[in-house]
CSV table of C-alpha atoms in Angstrom, one decimal:
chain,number,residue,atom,x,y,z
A,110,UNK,CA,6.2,-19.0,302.6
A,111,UNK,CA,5.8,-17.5,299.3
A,112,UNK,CA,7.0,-14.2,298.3
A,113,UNK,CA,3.6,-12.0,297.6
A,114,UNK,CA,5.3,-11.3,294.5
A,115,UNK,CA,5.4,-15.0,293.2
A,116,UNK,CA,1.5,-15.2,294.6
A,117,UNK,CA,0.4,-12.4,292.9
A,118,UNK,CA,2.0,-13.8,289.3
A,119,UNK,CA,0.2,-17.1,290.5
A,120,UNK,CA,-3.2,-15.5,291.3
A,121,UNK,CA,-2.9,-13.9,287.6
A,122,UNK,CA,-2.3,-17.5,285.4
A,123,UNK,CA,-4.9,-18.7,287.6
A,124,UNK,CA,-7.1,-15.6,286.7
A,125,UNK,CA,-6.1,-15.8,282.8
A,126,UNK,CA,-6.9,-19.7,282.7
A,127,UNK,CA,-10.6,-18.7,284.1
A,128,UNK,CA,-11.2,-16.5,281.4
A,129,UNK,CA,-9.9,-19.0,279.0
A,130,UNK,CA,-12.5,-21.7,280.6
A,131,UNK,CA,-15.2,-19.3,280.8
A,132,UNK,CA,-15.1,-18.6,277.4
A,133,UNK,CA,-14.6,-22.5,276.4
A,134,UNK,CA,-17.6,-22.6,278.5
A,135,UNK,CA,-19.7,-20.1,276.6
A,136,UNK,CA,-18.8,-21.3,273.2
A,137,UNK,CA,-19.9,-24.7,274.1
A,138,UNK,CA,-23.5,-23.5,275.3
A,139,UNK,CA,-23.9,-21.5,272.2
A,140,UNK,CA,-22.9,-25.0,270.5
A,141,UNK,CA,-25.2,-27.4,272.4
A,142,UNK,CA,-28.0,-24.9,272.1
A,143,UNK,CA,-27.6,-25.5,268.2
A,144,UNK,CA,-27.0,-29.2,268.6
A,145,UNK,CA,-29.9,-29.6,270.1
A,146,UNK,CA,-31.7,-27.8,268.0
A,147,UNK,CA,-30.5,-30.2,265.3
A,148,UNK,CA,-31.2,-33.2,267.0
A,149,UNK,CA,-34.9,-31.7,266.9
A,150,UNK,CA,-34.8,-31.2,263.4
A,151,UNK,CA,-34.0,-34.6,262.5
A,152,UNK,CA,-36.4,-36.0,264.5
A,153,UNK,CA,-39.0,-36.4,262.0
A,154,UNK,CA,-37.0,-37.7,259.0
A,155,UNK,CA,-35.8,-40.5,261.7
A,156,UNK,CA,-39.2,-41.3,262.4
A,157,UNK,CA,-40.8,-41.2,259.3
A,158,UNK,CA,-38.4,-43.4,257.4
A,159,UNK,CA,-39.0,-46.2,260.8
A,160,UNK,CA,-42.6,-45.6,259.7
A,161,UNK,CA,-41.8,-46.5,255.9
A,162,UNK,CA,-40.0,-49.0,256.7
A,163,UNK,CA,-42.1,-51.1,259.6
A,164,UNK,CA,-44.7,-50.3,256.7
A,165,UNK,CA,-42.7,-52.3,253.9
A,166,UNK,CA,-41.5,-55.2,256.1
A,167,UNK,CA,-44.9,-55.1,258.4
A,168,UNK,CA,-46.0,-57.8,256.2
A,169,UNK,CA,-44.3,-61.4,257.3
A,170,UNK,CA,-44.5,-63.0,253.9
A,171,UNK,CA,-42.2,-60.0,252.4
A,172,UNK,CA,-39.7,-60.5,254.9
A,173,UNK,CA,-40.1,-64.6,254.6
A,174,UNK,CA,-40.1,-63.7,250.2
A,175,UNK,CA,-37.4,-61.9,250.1
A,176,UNK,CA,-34.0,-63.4,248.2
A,177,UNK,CA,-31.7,-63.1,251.1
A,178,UNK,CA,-28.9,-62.5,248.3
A,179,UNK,CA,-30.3,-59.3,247.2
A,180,UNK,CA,-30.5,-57.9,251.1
A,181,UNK,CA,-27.5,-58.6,252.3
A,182,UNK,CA,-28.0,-55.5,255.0
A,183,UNK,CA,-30.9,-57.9,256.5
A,184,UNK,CA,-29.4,-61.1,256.6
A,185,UNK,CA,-28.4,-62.4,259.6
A,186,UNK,CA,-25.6,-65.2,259.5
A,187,UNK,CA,-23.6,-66.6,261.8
A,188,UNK,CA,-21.1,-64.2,264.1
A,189,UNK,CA,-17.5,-65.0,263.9
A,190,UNK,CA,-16.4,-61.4,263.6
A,191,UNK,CA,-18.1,-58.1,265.6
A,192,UNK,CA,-17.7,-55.1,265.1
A,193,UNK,CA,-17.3,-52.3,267.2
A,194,UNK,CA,-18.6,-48.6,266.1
A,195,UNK,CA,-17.8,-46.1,268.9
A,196,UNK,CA,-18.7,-42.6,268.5
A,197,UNK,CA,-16.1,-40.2,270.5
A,198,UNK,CA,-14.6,-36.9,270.9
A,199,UNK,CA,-11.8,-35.2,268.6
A,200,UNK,CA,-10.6,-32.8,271.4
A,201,UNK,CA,-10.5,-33.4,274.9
A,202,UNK,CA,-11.2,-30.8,278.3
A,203,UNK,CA,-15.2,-32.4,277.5
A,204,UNK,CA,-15.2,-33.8,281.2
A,205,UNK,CA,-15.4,-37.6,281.3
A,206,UNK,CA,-17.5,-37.4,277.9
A,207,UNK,CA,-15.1,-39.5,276.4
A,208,UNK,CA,-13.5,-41.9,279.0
A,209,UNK,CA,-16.8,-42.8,280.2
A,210,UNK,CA,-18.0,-43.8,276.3
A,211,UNK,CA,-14.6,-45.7,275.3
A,212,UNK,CA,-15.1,-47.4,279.4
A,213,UNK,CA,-18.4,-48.8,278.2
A,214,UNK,CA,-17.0,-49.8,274.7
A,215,UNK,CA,-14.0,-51.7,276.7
A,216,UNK,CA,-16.3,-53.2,279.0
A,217,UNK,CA,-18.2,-54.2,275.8
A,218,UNK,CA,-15.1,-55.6,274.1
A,219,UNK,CA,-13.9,-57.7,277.1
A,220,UNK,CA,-17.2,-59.4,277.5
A,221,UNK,CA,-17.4,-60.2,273.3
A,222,UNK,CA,-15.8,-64.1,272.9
A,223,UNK,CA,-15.5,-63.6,268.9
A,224,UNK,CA,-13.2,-61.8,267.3
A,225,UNK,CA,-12.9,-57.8,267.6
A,226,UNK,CA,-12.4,-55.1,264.9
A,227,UNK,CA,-13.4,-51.8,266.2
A,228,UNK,CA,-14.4,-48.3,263.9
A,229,UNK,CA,-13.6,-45.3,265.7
A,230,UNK,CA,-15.7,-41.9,264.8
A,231,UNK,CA,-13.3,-39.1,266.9
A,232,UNK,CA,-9.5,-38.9,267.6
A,233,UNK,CA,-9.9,-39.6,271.4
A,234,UNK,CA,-11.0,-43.1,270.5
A,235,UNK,CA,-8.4,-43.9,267.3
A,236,UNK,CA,-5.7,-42.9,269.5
A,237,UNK,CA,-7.2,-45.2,272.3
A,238,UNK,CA,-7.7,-48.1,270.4
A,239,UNK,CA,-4.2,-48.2,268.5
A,240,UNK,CA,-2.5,-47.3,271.8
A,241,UNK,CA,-4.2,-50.6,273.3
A,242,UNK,CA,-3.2,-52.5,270.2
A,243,UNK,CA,-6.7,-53.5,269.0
A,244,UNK,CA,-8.0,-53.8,265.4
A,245,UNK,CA,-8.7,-50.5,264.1
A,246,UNK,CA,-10.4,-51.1,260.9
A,247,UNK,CA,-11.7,-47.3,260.0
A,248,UNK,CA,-11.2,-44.3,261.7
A,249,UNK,CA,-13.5,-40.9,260.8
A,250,UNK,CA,-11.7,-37.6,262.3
A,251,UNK,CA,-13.1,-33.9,261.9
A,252,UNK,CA,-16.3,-33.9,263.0
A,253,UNK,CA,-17.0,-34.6,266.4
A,254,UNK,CA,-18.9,-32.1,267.7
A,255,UNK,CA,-20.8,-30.6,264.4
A,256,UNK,CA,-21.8,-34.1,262.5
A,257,UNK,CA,-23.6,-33.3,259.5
A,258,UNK,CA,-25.5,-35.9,257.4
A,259,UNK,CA,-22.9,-36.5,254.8
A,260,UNK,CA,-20.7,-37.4,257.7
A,261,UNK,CA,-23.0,-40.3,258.8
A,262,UNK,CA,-23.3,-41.6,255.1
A,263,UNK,CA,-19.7,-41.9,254.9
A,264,UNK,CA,-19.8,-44.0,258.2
A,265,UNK,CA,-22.8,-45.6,257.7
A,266,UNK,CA,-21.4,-46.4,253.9
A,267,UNK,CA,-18.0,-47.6,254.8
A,268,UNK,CA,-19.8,-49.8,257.8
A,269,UNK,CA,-21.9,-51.4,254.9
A,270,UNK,CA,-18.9,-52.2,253.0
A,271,UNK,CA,-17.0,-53.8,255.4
A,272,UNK,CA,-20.2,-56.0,256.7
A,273,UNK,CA,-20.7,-57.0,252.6
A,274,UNK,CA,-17.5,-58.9,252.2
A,275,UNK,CA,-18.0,-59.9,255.7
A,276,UNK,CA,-15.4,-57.5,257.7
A,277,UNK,CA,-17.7,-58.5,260.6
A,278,UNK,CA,-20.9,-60.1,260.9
A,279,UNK,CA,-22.8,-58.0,263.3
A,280,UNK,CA,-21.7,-54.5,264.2
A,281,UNK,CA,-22.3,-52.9,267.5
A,282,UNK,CA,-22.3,-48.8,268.1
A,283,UNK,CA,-21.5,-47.3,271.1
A,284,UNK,CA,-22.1,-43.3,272.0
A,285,UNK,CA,-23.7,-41.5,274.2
A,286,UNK,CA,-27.3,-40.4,274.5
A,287,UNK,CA,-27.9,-36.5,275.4
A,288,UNK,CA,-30.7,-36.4,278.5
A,289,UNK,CA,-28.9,-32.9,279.8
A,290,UNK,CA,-26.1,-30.9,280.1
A,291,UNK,CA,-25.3,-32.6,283.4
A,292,UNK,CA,-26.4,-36.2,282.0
A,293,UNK,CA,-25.2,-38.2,279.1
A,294,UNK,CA,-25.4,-42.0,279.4
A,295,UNK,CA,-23.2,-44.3,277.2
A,296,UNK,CA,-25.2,-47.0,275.0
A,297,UNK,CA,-24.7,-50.1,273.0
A,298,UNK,CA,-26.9,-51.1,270.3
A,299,UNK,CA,-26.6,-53.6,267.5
A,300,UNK,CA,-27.0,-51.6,264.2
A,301,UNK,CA,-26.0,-54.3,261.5
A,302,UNK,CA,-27.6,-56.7,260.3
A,303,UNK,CA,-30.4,-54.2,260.2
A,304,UNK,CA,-33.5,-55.2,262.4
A,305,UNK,CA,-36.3,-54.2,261.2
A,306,UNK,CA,-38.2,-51.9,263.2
A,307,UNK,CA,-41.7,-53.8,265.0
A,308,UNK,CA,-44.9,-52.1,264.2
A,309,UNK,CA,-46.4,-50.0,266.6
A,310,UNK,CA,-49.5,-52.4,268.1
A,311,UNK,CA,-52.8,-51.4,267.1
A,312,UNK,CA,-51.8,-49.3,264.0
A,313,UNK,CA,-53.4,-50.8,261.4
A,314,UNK,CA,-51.7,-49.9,258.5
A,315,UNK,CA,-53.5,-49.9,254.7
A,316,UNK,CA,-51.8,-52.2,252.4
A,317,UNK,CA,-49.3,-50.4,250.4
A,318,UNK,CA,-49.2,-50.2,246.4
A,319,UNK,CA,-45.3,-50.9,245.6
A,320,UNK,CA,-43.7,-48.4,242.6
A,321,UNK,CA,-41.6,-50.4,242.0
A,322,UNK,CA,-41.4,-53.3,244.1
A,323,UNK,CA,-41.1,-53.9,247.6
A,324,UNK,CA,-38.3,-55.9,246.7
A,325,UNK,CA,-36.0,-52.1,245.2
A,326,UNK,CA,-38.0,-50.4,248.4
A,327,UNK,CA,-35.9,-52.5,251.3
A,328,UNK,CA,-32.5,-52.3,248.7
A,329,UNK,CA,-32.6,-48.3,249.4
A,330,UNK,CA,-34.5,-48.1,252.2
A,331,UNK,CA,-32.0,-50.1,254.2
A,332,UNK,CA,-28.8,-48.1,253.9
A,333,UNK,CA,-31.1,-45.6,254.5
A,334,UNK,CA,-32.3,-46.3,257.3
A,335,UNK,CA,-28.9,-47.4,258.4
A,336,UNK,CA,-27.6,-43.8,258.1
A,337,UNK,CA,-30.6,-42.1,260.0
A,338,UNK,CA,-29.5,-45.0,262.8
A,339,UNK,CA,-26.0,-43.9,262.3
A,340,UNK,CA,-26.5,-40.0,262.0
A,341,UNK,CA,-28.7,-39.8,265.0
A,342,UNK,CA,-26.0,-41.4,267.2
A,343,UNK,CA,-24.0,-38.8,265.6
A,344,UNK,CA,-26.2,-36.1,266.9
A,345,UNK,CA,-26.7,-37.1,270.3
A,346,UNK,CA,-22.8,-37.8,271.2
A,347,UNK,CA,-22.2,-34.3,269.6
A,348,UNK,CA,-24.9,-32.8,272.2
A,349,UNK,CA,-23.6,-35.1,274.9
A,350,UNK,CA,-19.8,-33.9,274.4
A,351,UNK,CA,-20.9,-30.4,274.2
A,352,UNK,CA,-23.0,-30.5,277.2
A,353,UNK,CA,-20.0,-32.1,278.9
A,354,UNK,CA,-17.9,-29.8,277.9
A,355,UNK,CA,-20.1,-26.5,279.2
A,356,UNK,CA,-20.2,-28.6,282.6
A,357,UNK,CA,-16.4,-29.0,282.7
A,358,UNK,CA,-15.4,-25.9,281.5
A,359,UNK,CA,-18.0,-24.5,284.3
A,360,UNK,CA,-16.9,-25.9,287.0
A,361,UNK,CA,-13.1,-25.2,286.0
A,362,UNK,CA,-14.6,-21.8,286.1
A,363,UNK,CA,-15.9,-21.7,289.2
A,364,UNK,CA,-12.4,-23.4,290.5
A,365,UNK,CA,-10.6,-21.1,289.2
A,366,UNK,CA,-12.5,-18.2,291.0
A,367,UNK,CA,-12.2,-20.1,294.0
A,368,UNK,CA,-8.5,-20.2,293.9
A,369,UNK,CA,-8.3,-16.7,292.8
A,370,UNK,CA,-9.6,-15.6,296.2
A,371,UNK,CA,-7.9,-18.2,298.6
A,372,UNK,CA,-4.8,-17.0,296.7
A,373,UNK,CA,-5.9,-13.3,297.3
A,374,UNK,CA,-6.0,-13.9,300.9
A,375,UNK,CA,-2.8,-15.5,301.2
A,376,UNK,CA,-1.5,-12.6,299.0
A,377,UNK,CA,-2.8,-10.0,301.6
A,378,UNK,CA,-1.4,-12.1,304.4
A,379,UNK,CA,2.3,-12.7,303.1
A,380,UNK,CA,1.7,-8.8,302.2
A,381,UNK,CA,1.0,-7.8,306.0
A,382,UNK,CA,3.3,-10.0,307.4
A,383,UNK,CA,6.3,-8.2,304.9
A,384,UNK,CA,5.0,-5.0,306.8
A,385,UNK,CA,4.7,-6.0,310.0
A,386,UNK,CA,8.4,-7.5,310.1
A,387,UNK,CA,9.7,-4.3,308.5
A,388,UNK,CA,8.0,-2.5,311.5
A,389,UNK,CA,9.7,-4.4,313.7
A,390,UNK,CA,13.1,-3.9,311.9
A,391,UNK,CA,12.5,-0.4,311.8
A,392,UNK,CA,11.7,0.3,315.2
A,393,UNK,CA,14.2,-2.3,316.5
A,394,UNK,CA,17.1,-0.3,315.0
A,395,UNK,CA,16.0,2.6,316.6
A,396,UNK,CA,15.7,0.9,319.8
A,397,UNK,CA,19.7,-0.1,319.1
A,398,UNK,CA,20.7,3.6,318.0
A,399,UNK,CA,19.1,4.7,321.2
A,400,UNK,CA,20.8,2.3,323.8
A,401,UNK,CA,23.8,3.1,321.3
A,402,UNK,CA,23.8,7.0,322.3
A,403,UNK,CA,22.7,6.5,326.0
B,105,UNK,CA,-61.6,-28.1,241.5
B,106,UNK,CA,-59.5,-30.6,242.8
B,107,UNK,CA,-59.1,-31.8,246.2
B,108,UNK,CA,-56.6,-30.5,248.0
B,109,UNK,CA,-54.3,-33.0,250.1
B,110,UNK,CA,-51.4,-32.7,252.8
B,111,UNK,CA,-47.9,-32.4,251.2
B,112,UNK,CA,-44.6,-32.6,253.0
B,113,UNK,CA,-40.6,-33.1,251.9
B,114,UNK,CA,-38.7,-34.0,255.1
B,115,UNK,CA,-35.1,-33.9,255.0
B,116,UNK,CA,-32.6,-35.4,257.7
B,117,UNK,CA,-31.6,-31.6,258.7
B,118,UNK,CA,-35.0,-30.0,258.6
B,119,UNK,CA,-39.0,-30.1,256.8
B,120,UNK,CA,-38.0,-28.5,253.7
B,121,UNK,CA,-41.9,-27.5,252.8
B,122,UNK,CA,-45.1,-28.7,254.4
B,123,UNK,CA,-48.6,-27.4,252.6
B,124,UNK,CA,-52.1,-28.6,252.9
B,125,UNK,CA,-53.2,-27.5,249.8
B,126,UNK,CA,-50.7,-29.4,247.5
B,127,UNK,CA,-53.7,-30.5,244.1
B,128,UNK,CA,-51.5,-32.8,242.8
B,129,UNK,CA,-47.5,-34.5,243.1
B,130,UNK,CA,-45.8,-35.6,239.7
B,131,UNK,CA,-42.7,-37.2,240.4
B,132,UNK,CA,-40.0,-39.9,238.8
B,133,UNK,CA,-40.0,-43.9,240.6
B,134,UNK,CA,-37.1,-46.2,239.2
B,135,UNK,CA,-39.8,-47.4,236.9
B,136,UNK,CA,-40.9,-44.0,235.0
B,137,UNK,CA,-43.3,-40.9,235.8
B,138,UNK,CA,-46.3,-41.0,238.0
B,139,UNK,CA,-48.6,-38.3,239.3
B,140,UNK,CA,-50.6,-38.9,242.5
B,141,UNK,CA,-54.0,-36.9,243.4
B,142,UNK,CA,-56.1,-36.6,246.3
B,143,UNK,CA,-57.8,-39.9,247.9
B,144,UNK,CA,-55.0,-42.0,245.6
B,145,UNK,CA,-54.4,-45.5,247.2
B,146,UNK,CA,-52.1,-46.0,249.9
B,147,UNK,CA,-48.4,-45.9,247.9
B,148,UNK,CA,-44.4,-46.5,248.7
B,149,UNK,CA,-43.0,-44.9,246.0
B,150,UNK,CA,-38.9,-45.1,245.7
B,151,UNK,CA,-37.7,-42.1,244.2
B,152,UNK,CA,-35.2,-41.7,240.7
B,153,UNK,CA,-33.0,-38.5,241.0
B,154,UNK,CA,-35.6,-36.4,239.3
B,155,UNK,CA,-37.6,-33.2,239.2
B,156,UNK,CA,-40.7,-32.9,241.5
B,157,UNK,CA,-43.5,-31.0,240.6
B,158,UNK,CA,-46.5,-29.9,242.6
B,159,UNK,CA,-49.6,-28.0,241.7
B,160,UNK,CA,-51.2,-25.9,244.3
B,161,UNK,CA,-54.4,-24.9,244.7
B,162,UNK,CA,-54.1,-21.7,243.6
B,163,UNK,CA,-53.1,-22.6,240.7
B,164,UNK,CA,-49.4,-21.9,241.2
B,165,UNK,CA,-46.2,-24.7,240.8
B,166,UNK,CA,-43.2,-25.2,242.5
B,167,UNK,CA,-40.6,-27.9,241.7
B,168,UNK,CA,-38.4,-29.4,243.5
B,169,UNK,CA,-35.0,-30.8,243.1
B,170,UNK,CA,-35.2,-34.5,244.5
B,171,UNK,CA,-32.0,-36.4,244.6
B,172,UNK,CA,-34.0,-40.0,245.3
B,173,UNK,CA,-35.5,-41.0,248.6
B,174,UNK,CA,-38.9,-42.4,248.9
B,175,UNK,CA,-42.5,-41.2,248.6
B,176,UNK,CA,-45.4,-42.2,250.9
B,177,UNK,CA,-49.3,-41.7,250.8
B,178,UNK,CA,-51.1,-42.7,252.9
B,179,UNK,CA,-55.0,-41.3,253.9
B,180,UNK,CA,-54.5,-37.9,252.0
B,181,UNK,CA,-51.2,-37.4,253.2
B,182,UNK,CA,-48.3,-37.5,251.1
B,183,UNK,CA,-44.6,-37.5,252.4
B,184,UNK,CA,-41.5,-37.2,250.2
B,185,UNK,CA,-38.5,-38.6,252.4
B,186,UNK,CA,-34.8,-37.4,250.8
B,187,UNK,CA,-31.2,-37.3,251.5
B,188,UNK,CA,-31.0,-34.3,249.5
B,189,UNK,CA,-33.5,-32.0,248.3
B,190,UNK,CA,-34.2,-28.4,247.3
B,191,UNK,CA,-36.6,-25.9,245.9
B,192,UNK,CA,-36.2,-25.2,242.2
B,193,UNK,CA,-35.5,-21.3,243.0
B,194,UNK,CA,-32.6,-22.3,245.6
B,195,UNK,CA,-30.8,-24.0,242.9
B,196,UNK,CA,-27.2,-22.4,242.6
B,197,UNK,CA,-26.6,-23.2,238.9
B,198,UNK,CA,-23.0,-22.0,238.2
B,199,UNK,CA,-22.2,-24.6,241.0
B,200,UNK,CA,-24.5,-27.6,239.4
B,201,UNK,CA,-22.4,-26.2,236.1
B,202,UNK,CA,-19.1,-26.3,237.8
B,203,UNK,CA,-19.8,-30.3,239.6
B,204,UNK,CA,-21.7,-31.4,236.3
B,205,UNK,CA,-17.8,-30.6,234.6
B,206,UNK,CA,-16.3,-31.8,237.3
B,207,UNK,CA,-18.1,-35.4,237.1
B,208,UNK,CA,-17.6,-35.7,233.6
B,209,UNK,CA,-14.1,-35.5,233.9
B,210,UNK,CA,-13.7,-37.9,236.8
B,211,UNK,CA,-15.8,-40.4,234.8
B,212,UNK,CA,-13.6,-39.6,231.5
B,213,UNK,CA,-10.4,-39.8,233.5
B,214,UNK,CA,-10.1,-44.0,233.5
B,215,UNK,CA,-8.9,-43.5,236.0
B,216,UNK,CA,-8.8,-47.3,238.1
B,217,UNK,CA,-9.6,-46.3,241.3
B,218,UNK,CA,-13.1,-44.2,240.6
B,219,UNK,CA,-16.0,-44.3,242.5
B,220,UNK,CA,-17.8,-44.8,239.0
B,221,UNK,CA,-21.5,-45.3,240.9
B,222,UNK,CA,-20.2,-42.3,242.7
B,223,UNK,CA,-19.5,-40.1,239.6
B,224,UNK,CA,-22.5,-41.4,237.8
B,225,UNK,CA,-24.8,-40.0,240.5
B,226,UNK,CA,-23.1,-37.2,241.0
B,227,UNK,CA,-23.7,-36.0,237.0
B,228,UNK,CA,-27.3,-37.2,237.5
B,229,UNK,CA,-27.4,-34.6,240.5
B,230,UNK,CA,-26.4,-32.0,239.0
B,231,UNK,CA,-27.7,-32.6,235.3
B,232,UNK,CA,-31.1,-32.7,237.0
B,233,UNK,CA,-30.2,-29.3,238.9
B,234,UNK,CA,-29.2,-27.4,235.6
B,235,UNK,CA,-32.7,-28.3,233.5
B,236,UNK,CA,-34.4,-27.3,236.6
B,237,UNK,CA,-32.5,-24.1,236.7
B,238,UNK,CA,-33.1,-23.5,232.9
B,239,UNK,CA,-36.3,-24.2,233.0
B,240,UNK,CA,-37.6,-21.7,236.0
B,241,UNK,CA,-35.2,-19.0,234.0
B,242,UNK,CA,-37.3,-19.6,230.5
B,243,UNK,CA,-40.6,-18.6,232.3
């Protein structure tokens, strides 16, 4: 049994690392509140620029017109090569947040028959991928959990890039969608070649005047629209990691209290027991002096 | 008087400025200048890296600092979609100054490995933030 002395030096680490979870745990609400509140606010550019686009392509003999030179982002050729875009955390204690999103990218991967090269967003997944010797093509570090839209463009950029002189022919991304802070769910989608988004049925759109052409419309709004693709995966994986993180860090919380008081208990037990066998010492040795004198 | 109309700039982080009495929108395409008024046809517009203007129906103006993007009317209602845009009065010219000085000299550097597109757009940026800026401090 355990001196109450080493329990009590126990029960305070144990204590210290609660306060140090709880207020992991509070800095990560405050953060998801935000997050969220982003991921609002860039709900309507996302939509609006589908809108614009399912507008410009909405007619089939643009799509059918086009020079499929000058839209490389739209052309779809043959896959030899996929890519793999996973969207991860920089820092871990975020729960399973991050095994459960590279699980669903392996999964992924060892289904794929064509050749692999994988971009990582997030130092959990570089340092997962390299470890397991696969072909880490790019790697974006530093922002996680507070993605801004610059951060996308660079991704979304280097992504375009690598798919022009043909890196990959079809890219894949893989994060996690933010439903709440005790669900995020992992998802796949196919972001490049870029498919255009289908017009909602029964909108009847007017026919669009072009300045300039339809043809320099789909040149930017394709990037474009890559990067809202890219920067609202972004935004959701930053929710989901911060919501997994205020759940972890919670319930480490919670455990540590629990500890706390079953290591209270045994404190006040080794404690009492200490007493009791002094007590018995005590009043033994009187017992002995007595018999001693008689 | 003129017809008002709905005018809206939407930006990936939030709606920078939403007004339903917006008289008229002049604005730079890739090809040159154009102006758009109430009941104009339906129009995709892709944005230079230019000034926007509107007229209110007040009377009053505001521009704005578009750095391209695209601009959409359709029934009355006109939306500006961009990366990067800002009203006029938020324009922090000492820092347009400082990156206009500090494209110039990337682009005059030679150096091989420039972004030149890069560069280029940059000076546009902030070229087109500084005659904003001096223009707002004329009036």
């Amino acid at each position: 049994m355990a001196t109450p002395r080493e329990i009590n030096r126990h029960m305070k680490s144990v204590g210290n690392i609660g306060k140090i979870t709880k207020a992991m745990k509070m800095v990560a609400a405050a953060r998801l509140r935000r997050a969220q509140e982003k991921a609002a606010a860039s709900r309507p550019y996302a939509i609006k620029i589908k809108e614009v686009l399912s507008n410009v392509v909405s007619d089939p003999s643009v799509l059918a017109g086009l020079d499929a030179k000058k839209h490389p982002l739209l052309q779809k050729r043959e896959v030899k090569k996929v890519g793999y875009l996973v969207l991860c955390s920089d820092k871990g204690l975020a729960g399973a947040y991050s095994s459960n999103a590279l699980k669903m990218a392996v999964a992924e991967i060892s289904e794929c028959e064509d050749e692999v090269v994988v971009i990582t967003c997030g130092r959990k997944a570089r340092d997962f991928f390299t470890r397991r010797g696969f072909n880490v093509i790019q790697s974006h570090i530093g922002f996680s959990d507070r993605p801004t839209y610059e951060n996308a463009v660079e991704v979304a950029q280097d992504a375009i890039k690598t798919f022009a002189n043909e890196g990959f022919d079809k890219l894949n991304i893989v994060y996690t969608i933010f439903k709440t802070a005790l669900s995020q769910i992992p998802t796949s989608e196919t972001i490049l070649p870029v498919e255009p988004p289908a017009k909602e049925e029964g909108k009847v759109s007017a026919s669009f005047m072009f300045e300039p052409g339809e043809d320099e419309a789909l040149k930017v709004l394709a990037p474009k629209y890559l990067e809202t693709v890219v920067y609202a995966a972004l935004v959701q994986s930053a929710a989901s990691e911060l919501g997994s993180r205020m759940t972890a860090m919670s319930s480490a919380t919670d455990n540590a209290a629990k500890l706390v008081s079953s290591l209270q208990l045994s404190y006040n037990k080794a404690r009492q027991a200490g007493i009791t066998r002094e007590l018995n010492e005590i009043v033994g040795g009187v017992e002995a002096l007595k018999q001693a004198q008689n | 008087m003129a017809t008002p109309f709905t005018f809206e700039i939407v930006t990936p982080d939030k709606m920078l400025f939403v007004s339903e009495e917006v008289t008229y929108v002049g604005f730079r395409t890739l090809l040159g200048g154009m102006g758009i008024k109430a009941n104009h046809l339906p129009v995709i517009a892709t944005l230079d890296v230019a000034p926007l203007k509107i007229q209110l129906a007040d009377g009053s103006e505001e521009v704005f600092a578009v750095c391209g993007g695209f601009l959409e009317m359709q029934n009355n209602k006109c939306t500006v979609l961009a990366t990067i845009a800002e009203p006029g009065a938020e324009i922090d010219a000492a820092r347009a100054a400082a990156a206009k000085e500090r494209a110039e000299a990337r682009l005059a550097s030679k150096n091989e490995d420039l972004d030149v597109e890069r560069a280029k757009y940059a000076l546009r940026r902030a070229s087109m933030r500084l005659r904003i800026s001096e223009a707002l401090g004329k009036k």
